[in-house]
Amino acid sequence: MSATIVLVHGGFVDGAGWRGVYDALTTDGFDVQIVQNPTKSLADDVAVTRDVLDGTAGPVVLVGHSYGGAVITEAGNHDKVAALVYVTAFAPDQGESVNTLLGTFPADGPQPPILPPVNGYLFLDRAKFADAFAADVSAQEAAFMADSQVPWGLDALGGTVTRAAWHAKPSWYLHVTEDRMIPPAAQASMAQRIGATVTETPGSHAIYVSRPDVVADLIKKAAATLG
């Protein structure tokens, strides 16, 4: 039985950004499911992801981009999940959140242009979105992504992991060397800590949009190990 691929998006965006990765994987015969996180709280997003996992045929390669890495770290404890793939993603440990990991970023590097919260939700500065999030995406598409941002809840940012699946399940990490949202040094540190098999590529934080084949290839490598 071939692996099922479940894709989990990050903050400020929705699952539609996975279209290129979805196309590359389904063309090769994979069953692919895309989670639409409400991104209101980590607990909600983990619950939504587990609901999708409940309905899949295992084994599953669970993939997370950015904040989605925190979601898969918790949801990856599901018994159908056989492998985790982090795409320039946060990889917290027990008791950690995206917010605590942000606090470890190099102070002298690029900082995510997150605006002050409004009614409990966060957005990125639209004028800085393209440069920070989608520098290698077309200007037209980056503008659309900036203008169609999904509100990211403070309870998603601050939600803590209770049990990190990467302690028990094999992990892969796509290290993106030109990311201005999650510094490459922070990516490398997280990937090393979780013992991930690392692939390095140039590109922006929106690598899953700009270079979907690179992302799909790493997912296929993870799936191939499941036999």
Coordinates of C-alpha atoms in Angstrom, one line a residue:
M1 CA 0.0 0.0 0.0
S2 CA 1.4 3.4 -1.0
A3 CA 1.6 6.2 1.6
T4 CA -1.1 8.8 1.9
I5 CA 0.2 12.4 2.0
V6 CA -1.5 14.9 4.3
L7 CA -0.5 18.5 3.8
V8 CA -0.8 21.1 6.6
H9 CA -0.4 24.8 5.9
G10 CA 1.0 27.5 8.1
G11 CA -0.1 30.9 9.4
F12 CA -1.5 33.8 7.3
V13 CA -2.3 31.4 4.3
D14 CA -4.7 28.6 3.6
G15 CA -4.4 25.1 2.0
A16 CA -4.8 26.4 -1.6
G17 CA -1.1 27.2 -1.7
W18 CA -0.4 23.5 -1.8
R19 CA -1.9 23.2 -5.3
G20 CA 1.5 22.7 -7.1
V21 CA 2.7 20.2 -4.6
Y22 CA -0.7 18.4 -4.8
D23 CA -0.5 18.2 -8.6
A24 CA 3.1 16.8 -8.5
L25 CA 2.1 14.1 -6.0
T26 CA -1.2 13.1 -7.4
T27 CA 0.4 12.8 -10.9
D28 CA 2.6 10.1 -9.4
G29 CA -0.4 8.3 -8.0
F30 CA -0.4 9.4 -4.4
D31 CA -3.6 10.0 -2.4
V32 CA -3.2 13.5 -1.1
Q33 CA -5.4 15.2 1.5
I34 CA -5.1 18.9 2.4
V35 CA -6.0 20.2 5.9
Q36 CA -7.7 23.6 6.1
N37 CA -6.6 24.9 9.5
P38 CA -8.8 27.5 11.1
T39 CA -5.5 28.9 12.6
K40 CA -7.4 30.2 15.6
S41 CA -5.6 28.0 18.1
L42 CA -3.1 25.2 18.0
A43 CA -5.5 22.8 19.7
D44 CA -8.2 23.5 17.1
D45 CA -5.7 22.9 14.2
V46 CA -4.4 19.7 15.7
A47 CA -8.1 18.5 16.1
V48 CA -8.9 19.3 12.5
T49 CA -5.7 17.5 11.3
R50 CA -6.6 14.5 13.4
D51 CA -10.0 14.4 11.9
V52 CA -8.4 14.2 8.4
L53 CA -6.0 11.5 9.6
D54 CA -8.9 9.5 10.9
G55 CA -10.4 9.3 7.4
T56 CA -7.2 8.3 5.6
A57 CA -5.8 5.0 4.7
G58 CA -2.4 4.6 6.4
P59 CA 0.5 4.9 6.5
V60 CA 0.6 8.7 6.3
V61 CA 3.4 11.1 5.6
L62 CA 2.3 14.2 7.5
V63 CA 3.7 17.4 6.0
G64 CA 3.8 20.9 7.7
H65 CA 4.9 24.2 6.4
S66 CA 5.9 27.0 8.8
Y67 CA 3.4 27.1 11.7
G68 CA 2.1 23.8 10.3
G69 CA 5.2 22.2 11.7
A70 CA 3.9 22.8 15.2
V71 CA 0.6 21.3 14.2
I72 CA 2.2 18.1 12.8
T73 CA 4.5 17.8 15.8
E74 CA 1.4 17.3 18.0
A75 CA -1.0 15.7 15.5
G76 CA 1.8 13.4 14.3
N77 CA 1.3 11.2 17.3
H78 CA -1.8 9.7 15.5
D79 CA -1.2 6.0 14.9
K80 CA -1.6 6.3 11.1
V81 CA 1.3 8.8 10.8
A82 CA 4.5 7.0 9.8
A83 CA 6.7 10.0 8.9
L84 CA 6.9 13.7 9.3
V85 CA 8.1 16.3 6.8
Y86 CA 8.9 19.8 7.9
V87 CA 9.0 22.4 5.1
T88 CA 10.9 25.4 6.5
A89 CA 8.8 24.8 9.5
F90 CA 8.8 25.2 13.3
A91 CA 9.6 22.0 15.2
P92 CA 8.8 22.6 18.8
D93 CA 9.4 20.2 21.7
Q94 CA 7.1 19.5 24.6
G95 CA 6.1 22.7 26.4
E96 CA 7.3 24.9 23.5
S97 CA 5.2 27.0 21.1
V98 CA 5.9 28.9 17.9
N99 CA 6.1 32.0 20.1
T100 CA 8.9 30.6 22.3
L101 CA 10.8 29.5 19.2
L102 CA 10.5 33.0 17.7
G103 CA 12.2 34.2 20.8
T104 CA 15.3 32.2 19.9
F105 CA 15.7 33.7 16.5
P106 CA 18.9 35.7 15.8
A107 CA 18.2 39.3 16.8
D108 CA 20.4 40.6 14.0
G109 CA 18.6 38.7 11.2
P110 CA 15.4 39.4 9.3
Q111 CA 12.4 39.6 11.5
P112 CA 8.9 38.5 10.4
P113 CA 6.9 41.7 9.8
I114 CA 4.0 40.7 12.1
L115 CA 1.7 43.6 13.0
P116 CA 0.3 44.1 16.5
P117 CA -2.7 41.9 17.2
V118 CA -6.2 43.1 16.5
N119 CA -9.0 41.4 18.3
G120 CA -6.8 38.4 19.1
Y121 CA -5.5 37.9 15.6
L122 CA -2.2 38.6 13.7
F123 CA -1.5 39.7 10.2
L124 CA 1.7 40.4 8.3
D125 CA 2.4 43.9 7.1
R126 CA 1.0 43.9 3.5
A127 CA 3.7 46.2 2.2
K128 CA 6.4 43.8 3.5
F129 CA 4.7 40.5 2.7
A130 CA 6.3 39.8 -0.6
D131 CA 9.8 40.5 0.5
A132 CA 9.5 38.5 3.8
F133 CA 7.2 35.6 2.8
A134 CA 7.2 35.3 -1.0
A135 CA 10.3 36.8 -2.5
D136 CA 10.6 34.3 -5.3
V137 CA 6.9 34.2 -6.2
S138 CA 5.6 36.4 -9.0
A139 CA 4.7 39.9 -7.9
Q140 CA 1.1 39.4 -8.9
E141 CA 0.8 36.2 -6.9
A142 CA 2.6 37.6 -3.9
A143 CA 0.2 40.6 -3.9
F144 CA -2.7 38.2 -3.9
M145 CA -1.3 36.2 -1.0
A146 CA -0.7 39.5 0.9
D147 CA -4.3 40.7 0.3
S148 CA -5.9 37.3 1.0
Q149 CA -4.2 36.7 4.4
V150 CA -5.9 34.4 6.8
P151 CA -6.1 35.8 10.4
W152 CA -3.6 33.9 12.6
G153 CA -4.8 33.6 16.2
L154 CA -2.7 34.4 19.3
D155 CA -3.7 31.0 20.6
A156 CA -2.1 29.4 17.6
L157 CA 1.1 31.4 18.1
G158 CA 1.2 30.6 21.8
G159 CA -0.2 27.1 21.8
T160 CA 2.2 24.7 23.4
V161 CA 3.0 21.2 22.3
T162 CA 2.2 18.4 24.9
R163 CA 4.0 15.6 23.1
A164 CA 6.4 15.9 20.2
A165 CA 5.9 13.2 17.6
W166 CA 9.4 13.6 16.2
H167 CA 10.8 11.9 19.2
A168 CA 9.2 8.6 18.0
K169 CA 8.8 9.0 14.2
P170 CA 11.3 9.7 11.4
S171 CA 11.5 13.2 10.2
W172 CA 12.6 15.1 7.1
Y173 CA 13.3 18.8 6.9
L174 CA 13.5 21.1 3.8
H175 CA 16.0 23.8 4.8
V176 CA 15.4 26.9 2.7
T177 CA 18.4 29.1 2.5
E178 CA 16.8 32.4 1.6
D179 CA 13.9 32.3 3.9
R180 CA 13.2 35.7 5.6
M181 CA 10.5 34.5 7.9
I182 CA 12.3 31.6 9.6
P183 CA 16.0 32.3 9.5
P184 CA 18.1 29.5 7.9
A185 CA 20.2 29.2 11.1
A186 CA 17.0 28.6 13.1
Q187 CA 15.9 26.0 10.6
A188 CA 19.2 24.2 10.8
S189 CA 19.1 24.2 14.6
M190 CA 15.6 22.7 14.7
A191 CA 16.3 20.2 12.0
Q192 CA 19.4 19.0 13.9
R193 CA 17.6 18.8 17.2
I194 CA 14.8 16.6 15.8
G195 CA 17.3 14.3 14.0
A196 CA 15.8 15.0 10.6
T197 CA 17.1 14.0 7.2
V198 CA 17.8 17.4 5.7
T199 CA 17.5 18.6 2.1
E200 CA 18.8 22.2 1.4
T201 CA 17.4 24.4 -1.4
P202 CA 17.4 28.1 -2.3
G203 CA 14.1 29.9 -2.1
S204 CA 11.7 31.9 0.0
H205 CA 9.4 31.0 2.8
A206 CA 6.8 30.3 0.1
I207 CA 8.9 27.5 -1.3
Y208 CA 5.9 25.2 -1.5
V209 CA 4.4 27.8 -4.0
S210 CA 7.5 28.8 -5.9
R211 CA 9.2 25.4 -6.2
P212 CA 6.5 22.8 -5.6
D213 CA 8.5 20.0 -7.3
V214 CA 11.4 20.4 -4.8
V215 CA 8.9 20.0 -1.9
A216 CA 7.1 17.1 -3.6
D217 CA 10.5 15.3 -4.2
L218 CA 11.3 15.4 -0.5
I219 CA 7.9 14.1 0.4
K220 CA 8.3 11.3 -2.1
K221 CA 11.7 10.4 -0.5
A222 CA 10.0 10.1 2.9
A223 CA 7.2 8.0 1.4
A224 CA 9.7 5.7 -0.3
T225 CA 11.2 4.7 3.1
L226 CA 7.8 3.3 4.3
G227 CA 8.1 0.4 1.9

